[in-house]
mmCIF file of C-alpha atoms in Angstrom:
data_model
loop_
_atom_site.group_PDB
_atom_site.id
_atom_site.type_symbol
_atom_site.label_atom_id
_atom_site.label_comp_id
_atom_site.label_asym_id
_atom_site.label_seq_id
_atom_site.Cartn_x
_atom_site.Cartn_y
_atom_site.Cartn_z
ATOM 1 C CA UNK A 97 12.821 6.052 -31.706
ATOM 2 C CA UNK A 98 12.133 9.797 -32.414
ATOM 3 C CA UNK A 99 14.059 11.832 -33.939
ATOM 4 C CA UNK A 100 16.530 13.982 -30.812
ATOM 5 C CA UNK A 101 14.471 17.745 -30.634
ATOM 6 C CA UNK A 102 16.034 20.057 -28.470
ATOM 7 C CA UNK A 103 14.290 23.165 -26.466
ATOM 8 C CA UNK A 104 11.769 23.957 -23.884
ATOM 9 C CA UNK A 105 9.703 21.073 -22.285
ATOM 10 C CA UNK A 106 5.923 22.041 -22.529
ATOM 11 C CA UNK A 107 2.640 20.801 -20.851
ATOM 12 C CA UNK A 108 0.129 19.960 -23.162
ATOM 13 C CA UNK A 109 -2.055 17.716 -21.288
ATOM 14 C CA UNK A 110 -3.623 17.171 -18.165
ATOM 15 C CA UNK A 111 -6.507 15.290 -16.426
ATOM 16 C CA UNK A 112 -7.175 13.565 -12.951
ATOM 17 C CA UNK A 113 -10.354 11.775 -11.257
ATOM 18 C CA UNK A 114 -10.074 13.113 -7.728
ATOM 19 C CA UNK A 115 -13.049 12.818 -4.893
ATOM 20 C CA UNK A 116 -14.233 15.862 -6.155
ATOM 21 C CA UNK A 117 -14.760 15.832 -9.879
ATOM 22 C CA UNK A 118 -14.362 13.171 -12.479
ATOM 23 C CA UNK A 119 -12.064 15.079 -14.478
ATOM 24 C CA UNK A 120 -10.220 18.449 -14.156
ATOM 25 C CA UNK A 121 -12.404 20.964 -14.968
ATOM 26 C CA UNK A 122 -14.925 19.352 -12.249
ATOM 27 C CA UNK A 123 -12.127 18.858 -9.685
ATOM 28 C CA UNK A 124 -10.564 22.788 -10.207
ATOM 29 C CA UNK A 125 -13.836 24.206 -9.798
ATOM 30 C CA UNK A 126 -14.307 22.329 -6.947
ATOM 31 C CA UNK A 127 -11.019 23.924 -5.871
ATOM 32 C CA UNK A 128 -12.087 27.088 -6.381
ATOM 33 C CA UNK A 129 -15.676 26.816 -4.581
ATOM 34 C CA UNK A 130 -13.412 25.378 -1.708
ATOM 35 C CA UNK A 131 -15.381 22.336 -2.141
ATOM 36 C CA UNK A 132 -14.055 19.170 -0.111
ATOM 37 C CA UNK A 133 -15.671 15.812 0.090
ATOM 38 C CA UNK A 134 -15.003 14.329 3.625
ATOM 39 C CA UNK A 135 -16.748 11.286 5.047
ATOM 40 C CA UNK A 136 -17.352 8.673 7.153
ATOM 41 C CA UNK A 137 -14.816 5.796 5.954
ATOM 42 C CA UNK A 138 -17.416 2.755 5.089
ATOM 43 C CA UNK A 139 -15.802 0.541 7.492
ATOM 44 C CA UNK A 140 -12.782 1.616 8.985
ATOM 45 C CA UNK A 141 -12.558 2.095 12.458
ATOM 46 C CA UNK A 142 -9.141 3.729 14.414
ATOM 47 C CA UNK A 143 -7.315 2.422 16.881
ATOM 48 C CA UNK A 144 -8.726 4.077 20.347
ATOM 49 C CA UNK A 145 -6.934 6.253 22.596
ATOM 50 C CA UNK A 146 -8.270 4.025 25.134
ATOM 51 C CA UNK A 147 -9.966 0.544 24.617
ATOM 52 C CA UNK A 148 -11.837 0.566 27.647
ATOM 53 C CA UNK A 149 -13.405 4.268 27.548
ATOM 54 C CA UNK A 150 -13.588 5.621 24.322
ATOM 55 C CA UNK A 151 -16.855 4.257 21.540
ATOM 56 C CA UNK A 152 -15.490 2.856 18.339
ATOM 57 C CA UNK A 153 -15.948 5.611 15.665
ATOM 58 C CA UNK A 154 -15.682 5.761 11.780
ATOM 59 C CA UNK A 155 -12.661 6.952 10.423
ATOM 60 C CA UNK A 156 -13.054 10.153 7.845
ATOM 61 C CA UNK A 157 -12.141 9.882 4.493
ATOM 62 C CA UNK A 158 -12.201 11.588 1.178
ATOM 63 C CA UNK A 159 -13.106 9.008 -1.300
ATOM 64 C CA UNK A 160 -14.448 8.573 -5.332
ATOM 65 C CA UNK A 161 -17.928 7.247 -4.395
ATOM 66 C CA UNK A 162 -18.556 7.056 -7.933
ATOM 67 C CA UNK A 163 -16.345 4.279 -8.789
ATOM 68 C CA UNK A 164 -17.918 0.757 -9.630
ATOM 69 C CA UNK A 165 -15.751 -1.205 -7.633
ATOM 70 C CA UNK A 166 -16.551 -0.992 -3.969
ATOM 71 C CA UNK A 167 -13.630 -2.398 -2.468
ATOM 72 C CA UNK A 168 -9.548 -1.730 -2.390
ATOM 73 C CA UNK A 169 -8.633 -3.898 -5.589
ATOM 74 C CA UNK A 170 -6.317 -3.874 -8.897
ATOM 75 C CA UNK A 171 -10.166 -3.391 -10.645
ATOM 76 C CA UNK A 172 -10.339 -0.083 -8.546
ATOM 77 C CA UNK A 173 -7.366 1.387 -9.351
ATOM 78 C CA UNK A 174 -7.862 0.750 -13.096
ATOM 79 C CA UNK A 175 -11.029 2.685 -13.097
ATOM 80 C CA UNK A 176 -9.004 5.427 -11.229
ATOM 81 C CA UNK A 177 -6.577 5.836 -13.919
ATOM 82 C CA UNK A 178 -8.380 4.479 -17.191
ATOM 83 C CA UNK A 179 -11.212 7.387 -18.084
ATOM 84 C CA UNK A 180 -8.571 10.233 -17.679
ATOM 85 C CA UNK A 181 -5.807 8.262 -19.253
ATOM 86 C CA UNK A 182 -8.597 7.646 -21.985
ATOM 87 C CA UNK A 183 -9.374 11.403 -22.061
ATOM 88 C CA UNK A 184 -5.807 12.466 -22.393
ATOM 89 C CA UNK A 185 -4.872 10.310 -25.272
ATOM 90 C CA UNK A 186 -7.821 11.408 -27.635
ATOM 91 C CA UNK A 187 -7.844 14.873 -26.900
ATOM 92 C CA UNK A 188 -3.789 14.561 -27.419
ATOM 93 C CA UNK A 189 -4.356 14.895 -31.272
ATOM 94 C CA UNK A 190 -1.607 12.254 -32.083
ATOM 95 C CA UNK A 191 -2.526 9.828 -34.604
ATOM 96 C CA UNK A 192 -2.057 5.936 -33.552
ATOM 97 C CA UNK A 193 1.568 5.836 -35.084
ATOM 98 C CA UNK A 194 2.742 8.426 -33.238
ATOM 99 C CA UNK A 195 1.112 7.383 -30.038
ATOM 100 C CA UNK A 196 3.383 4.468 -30.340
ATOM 101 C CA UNK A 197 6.364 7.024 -30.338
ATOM 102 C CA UNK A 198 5.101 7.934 -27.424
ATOM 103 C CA UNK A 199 5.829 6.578 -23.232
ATOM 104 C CA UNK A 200 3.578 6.392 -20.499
ATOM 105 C CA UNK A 201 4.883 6.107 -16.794
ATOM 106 C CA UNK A 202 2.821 5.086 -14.220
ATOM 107 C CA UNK A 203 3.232 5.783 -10.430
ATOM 108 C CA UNK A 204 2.050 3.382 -8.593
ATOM 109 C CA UNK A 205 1.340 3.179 -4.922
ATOM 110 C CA UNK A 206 4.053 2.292 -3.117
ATOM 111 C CA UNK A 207 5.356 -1.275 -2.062
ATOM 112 C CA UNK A 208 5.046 -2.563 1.417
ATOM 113 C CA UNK A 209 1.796 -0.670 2.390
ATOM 114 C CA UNK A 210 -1.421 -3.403 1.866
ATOM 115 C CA UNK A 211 -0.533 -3.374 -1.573
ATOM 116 C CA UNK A 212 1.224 -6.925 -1.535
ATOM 117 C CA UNK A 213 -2.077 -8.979 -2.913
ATOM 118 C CA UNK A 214 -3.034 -6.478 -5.905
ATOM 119 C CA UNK A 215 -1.343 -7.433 -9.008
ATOM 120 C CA UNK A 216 0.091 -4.241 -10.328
ATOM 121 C CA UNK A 217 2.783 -6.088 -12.555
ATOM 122 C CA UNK A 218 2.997 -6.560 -15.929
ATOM 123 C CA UNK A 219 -0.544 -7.902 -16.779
ATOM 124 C CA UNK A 220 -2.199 -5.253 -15.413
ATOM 125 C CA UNK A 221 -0.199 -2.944 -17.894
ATOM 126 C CA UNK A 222 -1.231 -5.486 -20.471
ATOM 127 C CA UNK A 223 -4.601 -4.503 -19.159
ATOM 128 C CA UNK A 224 -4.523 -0.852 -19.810
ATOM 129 C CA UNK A 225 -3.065 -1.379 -23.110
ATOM 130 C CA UNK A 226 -5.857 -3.557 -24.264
ATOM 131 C CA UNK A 227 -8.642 -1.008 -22.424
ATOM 132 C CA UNK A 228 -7.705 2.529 -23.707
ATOM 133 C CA UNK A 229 -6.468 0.546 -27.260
ATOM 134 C CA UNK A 230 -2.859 1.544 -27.224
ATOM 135 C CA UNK A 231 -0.646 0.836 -29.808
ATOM 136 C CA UNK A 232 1.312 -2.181 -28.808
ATOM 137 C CA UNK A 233 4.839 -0.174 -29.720
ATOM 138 C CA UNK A 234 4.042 2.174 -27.068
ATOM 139 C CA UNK A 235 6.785 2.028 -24.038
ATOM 140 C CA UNK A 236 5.345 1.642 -20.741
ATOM 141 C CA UNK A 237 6.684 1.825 -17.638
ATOM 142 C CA UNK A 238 5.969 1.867 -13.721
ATOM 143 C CA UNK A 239 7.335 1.977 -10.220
ATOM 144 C CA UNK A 240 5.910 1.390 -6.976
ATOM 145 C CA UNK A 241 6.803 4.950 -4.693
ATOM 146 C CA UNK A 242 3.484 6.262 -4.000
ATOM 147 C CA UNK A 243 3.070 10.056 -4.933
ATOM 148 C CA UNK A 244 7.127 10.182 -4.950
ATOM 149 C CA UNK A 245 6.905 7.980 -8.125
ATOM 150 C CA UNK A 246 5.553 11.047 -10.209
ATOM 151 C CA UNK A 247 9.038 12.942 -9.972
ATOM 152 C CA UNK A 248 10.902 10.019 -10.082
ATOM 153 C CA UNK A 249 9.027 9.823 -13.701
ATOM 154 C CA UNK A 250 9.488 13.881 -14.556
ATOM 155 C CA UNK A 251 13.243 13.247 -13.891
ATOM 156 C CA UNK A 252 12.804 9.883 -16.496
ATOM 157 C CA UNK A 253 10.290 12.031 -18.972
ATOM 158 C CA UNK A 254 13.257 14.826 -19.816
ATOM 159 C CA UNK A 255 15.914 12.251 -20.212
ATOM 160 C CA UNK A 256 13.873 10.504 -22.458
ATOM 161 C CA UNK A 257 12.273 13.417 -24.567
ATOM 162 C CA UNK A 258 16.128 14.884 -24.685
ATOM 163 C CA UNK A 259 17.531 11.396 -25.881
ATOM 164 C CA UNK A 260 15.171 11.463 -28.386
ATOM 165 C CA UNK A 261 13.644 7.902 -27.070
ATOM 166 C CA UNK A 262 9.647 9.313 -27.365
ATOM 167 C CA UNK A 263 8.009 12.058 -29.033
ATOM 168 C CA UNK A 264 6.357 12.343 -25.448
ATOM 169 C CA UNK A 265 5.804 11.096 -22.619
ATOM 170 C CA UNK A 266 2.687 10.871 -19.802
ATOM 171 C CA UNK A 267 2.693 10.291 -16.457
ATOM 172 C CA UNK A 268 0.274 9.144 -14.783
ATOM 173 C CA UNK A 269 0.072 8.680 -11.007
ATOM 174 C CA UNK A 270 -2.753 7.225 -8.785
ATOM 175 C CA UNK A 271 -3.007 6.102 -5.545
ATOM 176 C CA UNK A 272 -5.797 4.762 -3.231
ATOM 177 C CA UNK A 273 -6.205 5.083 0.772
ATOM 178 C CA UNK A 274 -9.361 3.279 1.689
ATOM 179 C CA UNK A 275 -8.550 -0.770 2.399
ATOM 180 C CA UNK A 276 -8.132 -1.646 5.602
ATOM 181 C CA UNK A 277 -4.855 -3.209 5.808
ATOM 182 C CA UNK A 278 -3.479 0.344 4.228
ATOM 183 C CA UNK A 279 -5.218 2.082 6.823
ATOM 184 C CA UNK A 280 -4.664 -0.187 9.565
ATOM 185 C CA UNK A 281 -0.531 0.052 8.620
ATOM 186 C CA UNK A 282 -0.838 3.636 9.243
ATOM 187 C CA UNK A 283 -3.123 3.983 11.905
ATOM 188 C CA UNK A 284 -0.047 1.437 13.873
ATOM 189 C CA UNK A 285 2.825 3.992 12.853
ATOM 190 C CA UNK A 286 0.319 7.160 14.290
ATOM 191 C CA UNK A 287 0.020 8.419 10.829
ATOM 192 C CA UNK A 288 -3.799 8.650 10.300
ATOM 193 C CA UNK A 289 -5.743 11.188 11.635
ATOM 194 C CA UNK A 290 -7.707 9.952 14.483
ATOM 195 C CA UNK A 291 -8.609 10.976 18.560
ATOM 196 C CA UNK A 292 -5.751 9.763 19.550
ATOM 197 C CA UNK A 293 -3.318 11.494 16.303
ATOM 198 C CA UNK A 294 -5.109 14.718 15.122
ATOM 199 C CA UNK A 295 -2.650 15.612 13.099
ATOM 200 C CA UNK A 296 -2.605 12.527 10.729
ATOM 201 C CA UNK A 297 -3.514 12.542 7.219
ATOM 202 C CA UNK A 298 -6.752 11.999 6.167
ATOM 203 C CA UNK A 299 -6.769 8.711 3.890
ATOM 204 C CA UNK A 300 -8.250 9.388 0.138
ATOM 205 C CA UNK A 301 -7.856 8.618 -3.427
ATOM 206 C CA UNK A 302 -7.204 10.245 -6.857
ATOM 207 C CA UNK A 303 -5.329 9.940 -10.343
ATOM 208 C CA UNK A 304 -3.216 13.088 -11.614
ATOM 209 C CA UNK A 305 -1.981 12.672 -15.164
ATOM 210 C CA UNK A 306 0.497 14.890 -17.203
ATOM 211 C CA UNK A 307 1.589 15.303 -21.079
ATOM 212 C CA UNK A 308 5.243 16.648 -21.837
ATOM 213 C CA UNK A 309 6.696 17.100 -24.930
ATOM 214 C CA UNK A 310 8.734 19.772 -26.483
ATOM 215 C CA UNK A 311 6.959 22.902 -27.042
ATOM 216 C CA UNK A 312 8.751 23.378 -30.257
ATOM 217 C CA UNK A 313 6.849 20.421 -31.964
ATOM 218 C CA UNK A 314 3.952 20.418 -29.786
ATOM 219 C CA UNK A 315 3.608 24.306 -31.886
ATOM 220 C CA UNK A 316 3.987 22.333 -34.918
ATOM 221 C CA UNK A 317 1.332 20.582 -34.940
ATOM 222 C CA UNK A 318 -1.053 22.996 -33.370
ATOM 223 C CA UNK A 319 -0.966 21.875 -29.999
ATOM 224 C CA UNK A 320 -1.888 24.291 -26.652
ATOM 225 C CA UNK A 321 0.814 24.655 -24.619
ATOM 226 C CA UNK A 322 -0.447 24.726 -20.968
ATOM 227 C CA UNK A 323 2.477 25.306 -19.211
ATOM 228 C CA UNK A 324 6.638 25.901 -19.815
ATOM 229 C CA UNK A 325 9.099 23.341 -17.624
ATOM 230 C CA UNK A 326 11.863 25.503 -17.259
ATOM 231 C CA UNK A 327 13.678 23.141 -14.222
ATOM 232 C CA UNK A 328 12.921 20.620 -12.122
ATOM 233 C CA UNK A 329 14.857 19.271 -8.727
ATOM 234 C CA UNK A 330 14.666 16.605 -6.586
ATOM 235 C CA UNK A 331 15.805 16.526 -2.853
ATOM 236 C CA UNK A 332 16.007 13.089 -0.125
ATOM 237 C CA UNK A 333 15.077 14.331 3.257
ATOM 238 C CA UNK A 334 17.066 13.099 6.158
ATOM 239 C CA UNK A 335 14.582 12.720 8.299
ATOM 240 C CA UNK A 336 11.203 11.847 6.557
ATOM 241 C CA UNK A 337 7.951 11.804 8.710
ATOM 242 C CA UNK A 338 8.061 7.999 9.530
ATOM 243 C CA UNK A 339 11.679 8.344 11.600
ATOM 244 C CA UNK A 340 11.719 9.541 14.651
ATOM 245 C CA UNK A 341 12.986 12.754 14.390
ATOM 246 C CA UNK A 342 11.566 15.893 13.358
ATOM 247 C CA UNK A 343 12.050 16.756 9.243
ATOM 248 C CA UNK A 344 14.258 19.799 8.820
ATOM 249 C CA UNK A 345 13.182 20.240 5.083
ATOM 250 C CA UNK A 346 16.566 20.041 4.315
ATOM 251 C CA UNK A 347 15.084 17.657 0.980
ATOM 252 C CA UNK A 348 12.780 20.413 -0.528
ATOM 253 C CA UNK A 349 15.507 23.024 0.132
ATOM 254 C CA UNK A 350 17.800 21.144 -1.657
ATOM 255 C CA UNK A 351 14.886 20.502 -4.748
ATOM 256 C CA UNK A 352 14.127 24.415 -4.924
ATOM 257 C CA UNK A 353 17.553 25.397 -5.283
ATOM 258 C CA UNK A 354 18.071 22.040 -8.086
ATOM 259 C CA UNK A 355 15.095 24.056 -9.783
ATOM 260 C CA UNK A 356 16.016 27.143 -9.566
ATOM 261 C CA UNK A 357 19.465 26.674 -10.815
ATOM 262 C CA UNK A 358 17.927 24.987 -13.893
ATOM 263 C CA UNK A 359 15.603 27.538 -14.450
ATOM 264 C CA UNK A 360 18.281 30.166 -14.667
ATOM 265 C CA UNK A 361 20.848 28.519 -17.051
#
């Protein structure tokens, strides 16, 4: 266990493999160029507005065509998450002792949507331990909530730098959109973008991944400090976009207003 540090919470790492780039600096200029990389799904096809009238179409999609593994499998999201995770731990300039000091989170995509037959327990965190060569004292963690799993893990990441538990902590969040039982679960609930629901999401894939320690000994050792977390917050919305009725925001509200009472203490 670390000894407790007290402070500011700083950013010192970050990396992603998005549709768009294989690693940050590809994916934000990207950004900046406006760049977007929408497709024709490889096999997917929508549910039609009518089955008698209407041809079968391809579904669009934003998706890493320069991934090895084709399909939707535990292999795929690996190579989602390994080369950035790989990235972010050399570049970190911890030695290997005080990697193991260290906790990684993962966010995982979340349960009950075509996940069920990917094994995303504890052997495939055995897995990533053995491929980015992680000291075997290193804590790991993960949860299945989808892109909600990342705060879930910011909340987790101060509590633990604060309780002195890790020297830091990464998160590290993917999620993938292109099987067809994921798609086909929310093409049924009128969530995918399609003729007959234009204003559903477009299905695509991506890892994010974060560094946090605090800034005071991430200065210590010569680290860059990217960015300052003055305060987080974290809302529940009443009425999320798979219930009936219409979301009020009343969650996000209640987040900004967490943060910003943090931020001002």
């Amino acid at each position: 266990m670390a000894d407790q540090v007290t402070g500011k919470i700083a950013i010192t790492g970050v990396d992603c493999q998005t549709p768009v780039g294989r690693d940050i600096r590809a994916t934000a200029a990207a950004i900046r160029a406006g760049t977007g990389l929408f497709a024709e799904h490889p096999f997917y096809f929508p549910i039609l507005r009518d089955e008698e009238e209407d041809e079968p179409y391809l579904a669009t999609a934003s998706i890493c065509t320069h991934l090895a593994d084709e399909k939707f499998s535990t292999e795929r999201l690996s190579e989602l998450l390994l080369e950035p995770l790989i990235r972010l731990v050399e570049s970190s300039g911890f030695n290997r002792k005080e990697i193991g000091g260290g906790s990684i989170c993962f966010a995982l995509p979340e349960k009950g949507s075509g996940i069920e037959n990917l094994n995303l327990g504890q052997s495939f965190l055995n897995d990533i331990v053995k491929n980015v060569s992680l000291p075997k004292s290193v804590d790991l963690t993960a949860i299945k909530m989808g892109s909600m799993g990342f705060f879930y893990f910011l909340k987790n990441a101060i509590q633990q730098l604060e309780s002195g538990q890790s020297n830091f902590v990464i998160i590290a969040a993917m999620d993938s959109f292109i099987s067809d039982v994921r798609l086909s679960h929310y093409d049924e609930h009128w969530r995918l973008k399609s003729d007959r629901n234009p204003h559903g999401f477009i299905p695509g894939e991506a890892s994010s991944l974060v560094m946090l320690e605090f800034e005071e000994s991430a200065k210590a050792r010569g680290a860059k400090i990217l960015a300052r977390l003055d305060g987080y917050g974290i809302g529940r919305e009443p009425n999320p976009v798979t219930q009936d009725k219409s979301s009020t925001g009343a969650g996000m509200t209640m987040a900004i207003r967490e943060c910003l009472t943090q931020s001002a203490s």
